PDB file of C-alpha atoms in Angstrom:
ATOM      1  CA  UNK A   1       0.000   0.000   0.000  1.00 88.00           C
ATOM      2  CA  UNK A   2       1.041   3.585  -0.625  1.00 92.00           C
ATOM      3  CA  UNK A   3       0.337   6.773   1.260  1.00 93.00           C
ATOM      4  CA  UNK A   4       0.678  10.420   0.283  1.00 94.00           C
ATOM      5  CA  UNK A   5       1.938  13.173   2.565  1.00 94.00           C
ATOM      6  CA  UNK A   6       1.410  16.875   1.884  1.00 94.00           C
ATOM      7  CA  UNK A   7       2.332  20.119   3.577  1.00 91.00           C
ATOM      8  CA  UNK A   8       3.606  23.661   3.295  1.00 90.00           C
ATOM      9  CA  UNK A   9       6.618  22.818   1.099  1.00 86.00           C
ATOM     10  CA  UNK A  10       4.571  22.750  -2.119  1.00 89.00           C
ATOM     11  CA  UNK A  11       5.355  19.046  -2.510  1.00 90.00           C
ATOM     12  CA  UNK A  12       3.307  15.894  -2.231  1.00 92.00           C
ATOM     13  CA  UNK A  13       5.352  12.819  -1.411  1.00 92.00           C
ATOM     14  CA  UNK A  14       4.375   9.190  -1.876  1.00 93.00           C
ATOM     15  CA  UNK A  15       5.674   6.525   0.491  1.00 94.00           C
ATOM     16  CA  UNK A  16       5.512   2.760   0.704  1.00 94.00           C
ATOM     17  CA  UNK A  17       3.325   2.291   3.774  1.00 94.00           C
ATOM     18  CA  UNK A  18       5.049  -0.867   5.025  1.00 96.00           C
ATOM     19  CA  UNK A  19       8.619   0.459   4.867  1.00 97.00           C
ATOM     20  CA  UNK A  20       8.321   4.253   4.897  1.00 96.00           C
ATOM     21  CA  UNK A  21      10.480   4.411   1.763  1.00 96.00           C
ATOM     22  CA  UNK A  22       9.822   7.483  -0.385  1.00 94.00           C
ATOM     23  CA  UNK A  23       8.663   6.371  -3.836  1.00 92.00           C
ATOM     24  CA  UNK A  24       7.979   9.698  -5.550  1.00 90.00           C
ATOM     25  CA  UNK A  25       7.818  13.436  -5.032  1.00 91.00           C
ATOM     26  CA  UNK A  26       5.420  15.759  -6.855  1.00 89.00           C
ATOM     27  CA  UNK A  27       5.979  19.521  -7.110  1.00 90.00           C
ATOM     28  CA  UNK A  28       3.426  21.730  -8.779  1.00 85.00           C
ATOM     29  CA  UNK A  29       1.809  23.984  -6.224  1.00 87.00           C
ATOM     30  CA  UNK A  30       3.461  27.249  -5.319  1.00 85.00           C
ATOM     31  CA  UNK A  31       2.567  27.084  -1.643  1.00 91.00           C
ATOM     32  CA  UNK A  32       0.770  24.808   0.767  1.00 95.00           C
ATOM     33  CA  UNK A  33      -0.593  21.508  -0.507  1.00 96.00           C
ATOM     34  CA  UNK A  34      -3.674  20.798   1.597  1.00 97.00           C
ATOM     35  CA  UNK A  35      -4.868  17.467   0.241  1.00 97.00           C
ATOM     36  CA  UNK A  36      -4.022  14.445  -1.858  1.00 97.00           C
ATOM     37  CA  UNK A  37      -6.018  11.422  -2.981  1.00 97.00           C
ATOM     38  CA  UNK A  38      -5.258   8.278  -4.946  1.00 96.00           C
ATOM     39  CA  UNK A  39      -7.669   6.890  -7.502  1.00 96.00           C
ATOM     40  CA  UNK A  40      -9.106   3.512  -6.458  1.00 95.00           C
ATOM     41  CA  UNK A  41      -6.649   1.698  -8.761  1.00 94.00           C
ATOM     42  CA  UNK A  42      -3.694   3.686  -7.371  1.00 93.00           C
ATOM     43  CA  UNK A  43      -2.571   4.858 -10.823  1.00 93.00           C
ATOM     44  CA  UNK A  44      -3.573   8.497 -10.359  1.00 95.00           C
ATOM     45  CA  UNK A  45      -2.768  10.970  -7.596  1.00 96.00           C
ATOM     46  CA  UNK A  46      -4.541  14.308  -7.273  1.00 97.00           C
ATOM     47  CA  UNK A  47      -3.375  17.214  -5.140  1.00 97.00           C
ATOM     48  CA  UNK A  48      -5.072  20.430  -4.087  1.00 97.00           C
ATOM     49  CA  UNK A  49      -3.390  23.515  -2.759  1.00 96.00           C
ATOM     50  CA  UNK A  50      -3.662  27.103  -1.705  1.00 95.00           C
ATOM     51  CA  UNK A  51      -3.450  28.178  -5.358  1.00 95.00           C
ATOM     52  CA  UNK A  52      -7.004  26.861  -5.930  1.00 97.00           C
ATOM     53  CA  UNK A  53      -5.829  24.382  -8.566  1.00 97.00           C
ATOM     54  CA  UNK A  54      -6.338  20.615  -8.545  1.00 98.00           C
ATOM     55  CA  UNK A  55      -3.414  18.817 -10.145  1.00 97.00           C
ATOM     56  CA  UNK A  56      -3.756  15.335 -11.629  1.00 97.00           C
ATOM     57  CA  UNK A  57      -0.591  13.204 -11.648  1.00 95.00           C
ATOM     58  CA  UNK A  58       0.475   9.829 -12.952  1.00 92.00           C
ATOM     59  CA  UNK A  59       1.291   8.199  -9.611  1.00 91.00           C
ATOM     60  CA  UNK A  60       4.017   5.966 -11.068  1.00 87.00           C
ATOM     61  CA  UNK A  61       5.925   8.449 -13.241  1.00 87.00           C
ATOM     62  CA  UNK A  62       5.126  11.797 -11.616  1.00 88.00           C
ATOM     63  CA  UNK A  63       3.972  13.193 -14.959  1.00 92.00           C
ATOM     64  CA  UNK A  64       1.455  16.014 -14.609  1.00 95.00           C
ATOM     65  CA  UNK A  65      -1.639  14.986 -16.578  1.00 95.00           C
ATOM     66  CA  UNK A  66      -3.855  17.996 -15.988  1.00 96.00           C
ATOM     67  CA  UNK A  67      -4.560  21.115 -13.974  1.00 97.00           C
ATOM     68  CA  UNK A  68      -8.219  21.508 -13.042  1.00 98.00           C
ATOM     69  CA  UNK A  69      -9.197  25.124 -12.491  1.00 98.00           C
ATOM     70  CA  UNK A  70     -12.527  26.331 -11.181  1.00 97.00           C
ATOM     71  CA  UNK A  71     -12.162  26.993  -7.475  1.00 98.00           C
ATOM     72  CA  UNK A  72     -11.504  30.591  -6.416  1.00 98.00           C
ATOM     73  CA  UNK A  73      -9.776  29.762  -3.120  1.00 98.00           C
ATOM     74  CA  UNK A  74      -7.623  26.984  -1.692  1.00 98.00           C
ATOM     75  CA  UNK A  75      -8.593  23.372  -2.339  1.00 98.00           C
ATOM     76  CA  UNK A  76      -8.931  21.687   1.053  1.00 98.00           C
ATOM     77  CA  UNK A  77     -10.213  18.184   0.256  1.00 98.00           C
ATOM     78  CA  UNK A  78     -10.243  15.710  -2.625  1.00 98.00           C
ATOM     79  CA  UNK A  79     -11.778  12.265  -2.926  1.00 98.00           C
ATOM     80  CA  UNK A  80     -12.496   9.878  -5.776  1.00 98.00           C
ATOM     81  CA  UNK A  81     -15.862   8.169  -6.075  1.00 97.00           C
ATOM     82  CA  UNK A  82     -15.570   4.403  -5.455  1.00 94.00           C
ATOM     83  CA  UNK A  83     -15.827   3.618  -9.190  1.00 91.00           C
ATOM     84  CA  UNK A  84     -12.853   5.929  -9.736  1.00 86.00           C
ATOM     85  CA  UNK A  85     -14.131   7.974 -12.637  1.00 90.00           C
ATOM     86  CA  UNK A  86     -15.379  11.030 -10.737  1.00 97.00           C
ATOM     87  CA  UNK A  87     -13.328  13.230  -8.446  1.00 98.00           C
ATOM     88  CA  UNK A  88     -14.878  15.552  -5.872  1.00 98.00           C
ATOM     89  CA  UNK A  89     -13.034  18.540  -4.431  1.00 99.00           C
ATOM     90  CA  UNK A  90     -13.968  21.007  -1.711  1.00 99.00           C
ATOM     91  CA  UNK A  91     -12.589  24.505  -1.413  1.00 99.00           C
ATOM     92  CA  UNK A  92     -12.349  27.354   1.055  1.00 98.00           C
ATOM     93  CA  UNK A  93     -14.508  29.216  -1.493  1.00 98.00           C
ATOM     94  CA  UNK A  94     -17.406  27.153  -0.012  1.00 98.00           C
ATOM     95  CA  UNK A  95     -17.946  25.061  -3.146  1.00 98.00           C
ATOM     96  CA  UNK A  96     -17.715  21.386  -3.964  1.00 98.00           C
ATOM     97  CA  UNK A  97     -16.894  20.480  -7.540  1.00 98.00           C
ATOM     98  CA  UNK A  98     -17.177  17.223  -9.457  1.00 98.00           C
ATOM     99  CA  UNK A  99     -14.610  16.486 -12.144  1.00 98.00           C
ATOM    100  CA  UNK A 100     -13.914  13.700 -14.637  1.00 95.00           C
ATOM    101  CA  UNK A 101     -10.119  14.019 -14.701  1.00 90.00           C
ATOM    102  CA  UNK A 102      -7.913  12.337 -17.307  1.00 85.00           C
ATOM    103  CA  UNK A 103      -6.934   8.963 -15.900  1.00 79.00           C
ATOM    104  CA  UNK A 104      -4.214   8.047 -18.419  1.00 77.00           C
TER     105      UNK A 104
END
């Protein structure tokens, strides 16, 4: 299993849960990264930060697939629907958005 850690460095880092070994590091947000979520299959990682942008990453390669813009304040939460096709994000702008991000 993998876990993602985020914080005020602008990075999201992915670790192997059993060993604590860092597997990948993702840099795209200019400031605080508030949230991260894996797709149900683990192939996609999304991050949300104080820039109001949701970034969609290939979890294995670190390639940025997309930037989802629509929130007007920091993105504080992200979660995939169980089927994995829809992503929901919540922002300090008091909105929740549904997205169909690129998964490959």
